[in-house]
Coordinates of C-alpha atoms in Angstrom, one line a residue:
M3 CA 105.9 76.8 51.0
E4 CA 107.1 75.1 47.8
N5 CA 108.1 78.4 46.4
V6 CA 110.5 78.9 49.3
L7 CA 111.9 75.3 48.9
D8 CA 112.4 75.9 45.2
V9 CA 114.5 79.0 46.0
Y10 CA 116.7 76.9 48.3
K11 CA 117.5 74.6 45.5
R12 CA 119.2 77.3 43.5
P13 CA 123.0 76.9 43.1
H14 CA 125.3 79.5 44.6
D15 CA 125.5 82.5 42.3
P16 CA 127.2 85.7 43.5
Q17 CA 125.2 87.7 40.9
H18 CA 121.9 86.3 42.3
P19 CA 122.5 85.6 46.0
V20 CA 119.8 84.0 48.2
I21 CA 119.6 85.8 51.5
C22 CA 117.4 84.9 54.5
M23 CA 116.3 87.6 56.8
D24 CA 114.7 87.5 60.2
E25 CA 114.3 89.7 63.3
S26 CA 113.8 89.0 67.0
P27 CA 113.3 91.1 70.2
K28 CA 115.9 90.9 72.9
Q29 CA 114.9 92.0 76.4
L30 CA 117.5 94.1 78.3
I31 CA 117.8 92.6 81.8
G32 CA 119.9 93.8 84.6
E33 CA 120.9 92.4 88.0
T34 CA 119.4 93.7 91.2
R35 CA 122.3 92.1 93.3
V36 CA 125.9 91.6 92.5
P37 CA 126.3 88.0 91.1
I38 CA 128.6 85.6 93.0
P39 CA 131.4 84.6 90.5
A40 CA 132.3 81.0 89.9
S41 CA 135.0 79.4 92.0
P42 CA 136.7 76.0 92.0
G43 CA 134.0 73.4 92.4
R44 CA 131.2 76.0 92.5
L45 CA 129.0 77.6 89.7
A46 CA 128.4 81.3 89.4
K47 CA 125.2 82.4 91.2
H48 CA 122.7 85.0 90.1
D49 CA 119.8 86.2 92.2
Y50 CA 116.3 85.2 90.8
E51 CA 115.3 88.9 90.9
Y52 CA 116.1 91.1 88.0
C53 CA 115.2 94.5 86.6
R54 CA 113.9 95.2 83.1
C55 CA 115.9 97.8 81.2
G56 CA 113.9 97.9 77.9
V57 CA 114.0 96.0 74.7
C58 CA 116.1 96.1 71.6
N59 CA 115.6 94.4 68.2
I60 CA 117.9 92.0 66.4
F61 CA 117.9 92.1 62.5
L62 CA 119.8 89.2 61.0
A63 CA 120.5 88.3 57.4
C64 CA 122.4 85.3 56.2
E65 CA 123.5 83.8 52.9
P66 CA 123.4 80.0 53.7
L67 CA 125.3 78.8 50.7
A68 CA 128.2 81.3 51.3
G69 CA 128.4 80.9 55.0
K70 CA 128.0 84.7 55.6
R71 CA 125.7 86.6 57.9
M72 CA 125.2 90.2 59.1
V73 CA 123.5 91.4 62.2
T74 CA 122.2 94.9 63.2
I75 CA 120.9 95.8 66.6
T76 CA 118.3 98.6 66.7
E77 CA 116.4 100.2 69.5
R78 CA 113.1 99.6 67.7
K79 CA 111.6 97.5 65.0
T80 CA 109.6 100.0 62.9
K81 CA 109.1 100.0 59.2
K82 CA 112.0 102.5 58.8
D83 CA 114.3 100.3 60.8
W84 CA 113.5 97.4 58.5
A85 CA 114.0 99.6 55.4
R86 CA 117.4 100.7 56.6
F87 CA 118.4 97.1 57.2
V88 CA 117.3 96.2 53.7
E89 CA 119.6 99.1 52.5
E90 CA 122.5 97.6 54.5
I91 CA 121.9 94.2 52.8
A92 CA 121.9 95.9 49.4
D93 CA 125.2 97.7 50.2
Q94 CA 126.8 94.4 51.2
Y95 CA 125.9 93.0 47.7
K96 CA 126.6 95.9 45.4
E97 CA 127.9 93.7 42.6
A98 CA 124.8 91.5 42.6
E99 CA 122.3 91.9 39.8
K100 CA 119.3 90.7 41.9
I101 CA 119.1 89.8 45.5
T102 CA 116.6 87.1 46.6
L103 CA 115.4 87.9 50.1
V104 CA 113.5 85.2 52.0
M105 CA 111.5 86.5 55.0
D106 CA 108.3 86.2 56.9
N107 CA 105.2 88.3 56.0
L108 CA 105.2 90.9 58.8
N109 CA 103.4 94.0 58.0
T110 CA 106.7 96.0 58.1
H111 CA 108.1 93.8 55.3
E112 CA 106.5 95.6 52.4
P113 CA 107.4 98.2 49.7
G114 CA 105.6 101.0 51.6
S115 CA 108.2 100.7 54.3
L116 CA 111.0 101.7 51.9
Y117 CA 108.9 104.7 50.8
E118 CA 108.5 105.8 54.4
A119 CA 112.2 105.7 55.0
F120 CA 113.6 107.1 51.7
S121 CA 112.8 109.3 48.8
P122 CA 110.6 107.7 46.1
E123 CA 113.6 107.4 43.7
K124 CA 115.8 105.7 46.3
A125 CA 112.9 103.5 47.5
K126 CA 112.1 102.3 43.9
A127 CA 115.8 101.7 43.2
L128 CA 116.1 99.6 46.3
W129 CA 112.9 97.6 45.6
D130 CA 114.1 96.8 42.1
R131 CA 117.3 95.3 43.5
F132 CA 115.3 92.6 45.4
E133 CA 113.2 89.6 44.7
F134 CA 111.1 89.2 47.9
I135 CA 110.1 85.6 48.8
Y136 CA 107.7 85.3 51.8
T137 CA 107.3 82.3 54.0
P138 CA 103.7 81.2 54.4
K139 CA 101.6 82.1 57.5
H140 CA 102.7 79.8 60.4
G141 CA 105.6 78.7 58.2
S142 CA 108.4 80.9 59.5
W143 CA 110.4 77.8 60.3
L144 CA 111.1 77.6 56.6
N145 CA 113.3 80.7 57.0
M146 CA 116.9 79.6 57.5
A147 CA 117.6 82.9 59.3
E148 CA 115.7 81.5 62.3
I149 CA 118.4 78.8 62.6
E150 CA 121.1 81.5 62.7
L151 CA 119.1 83.5 65.3
N152 CA 118.9 80.4 67.5
V153 CA 122.7 79.9 67.2
L154 CA 123.3 83.6 68.0
T155 CA 121.1 83.4 71.1
G156 CA 122.6 80.1 72.3
Q157 CA 126.2 81.1 71.8
C158 CA 126.1 84.8 72.6
L159 CA 123.0 86.3 74.2
D160 CA 121.6 83.6 76.5
R161 CA 122.1 85.5 79.7
R162 CA 121.2 88.8 81.4
I163 CA 122.5 91.9 79.5
D164 CA 121.2 95.3 80.4
D165 CA 123.1 97.5 77.9
I166 CA 122.4 97.6 74.2
E167 CA 126.0 98.7 73.4
I168 CA 127.3 95.5 75.1
I169 CA 124.9 93.5 72.9
R170 CA 126.2 95.3 69.8
K171 CA 129.8 94.7 70.7
E172 CA 129.3 91.0 71.5
V173 CA 127.1 90.4 68.4
R174 CA 129.8 92.0 66.2
A175 CA 132.4 89.6 67.7
W176 CA 130.0 86.6 67.1
Q177 CA 129.3 87.6 63.5
E178 CA 133.0 87.9 62.8
F179 CA 133.7 84.5 64.4
R180 CA 130.9 82.8 62.4
N181 CA 131.9 84.4 59.1
N182 CA 135.5 83.5 59.6
K183 CA 134.4 79.9 60.3
N184 CA 132.4 80.0 57.1
A185 CA 129.6 78.2 59.0
K186 CA 126.8 77.1 56.7
V187 CA 123.3 75.7 57.1
N188 CA 122.8 72.2 55.8
W189 CA 119.2 72.5 54.6
Q190 CA 117.8 69.1 53.4
F191 CA 114.0 69.6 53.6
T192 CA 112.5 69.5 50.0
A193 CA 109.2 69.9 48.3
K194 CA 109.1 66.1 48.0
D195 CA 109.5 65.8 51.8
A196 CA 106.8 68.4 52.3
R197 CA 104.2 66.5 50.2
I198 CA 104.8 63.4 52.3
K199 CA 105.3 64.8 55.8
L200 CA 102.9 67.7 55.5
S201 CA 100.3 66.0 53.3
R202 CA 97.5 67.3 55.5
L203 CA 98.2 70.8 54.3
Y204 CA 97.7 70.0 50.7
P205 CA 94.1 70.2 49.2
T206 CA 92.7 66.9 48.0
L207 CA 90.1 65.9 45.4
D208 CA 87.4 63.6 46.5
V209 CA 86.8 60.9 43.8

């Protein structure tokens, strides 16, 4: 935990950007009846019944100190999908010497995923571009990308959508809006705070 918090204390450095990455499923849900649109003095009405149209996956990466984020919507969340998203991140930061990537410790977030998706030469070159920092088990809340995912859901995806292409279109618009706004995360939780508020998680010596 403190390793992640130490990373967040680093100053903004374009040559060594700190990127937070997270992913989340989004269920594709369609209407079974035509909704009644809103009218003066009346809210829109949707029938409680709905139909399931599958699931897509949201990959999101953000650079909190720069107010930048990028989102990719995929049909699945396999090791190869993650590896390709890592490649997208690397392409966005071609001038950086080393990219620090904060993420949770899912079994897809490992070097082997890069080797499944790319040639050994390309996988090794990609791996060398990153410093991977993993949040502890049950500590995914330390990942600032979760905050961005919550904002994305609340501002853009908190309704029934049955088409992955509609999600891609609206997420692109949201991403452009947030980046133009230069919206940043004001992270204030430190290792000192952790030692006080989460003291139960630290080992103690019986005197």
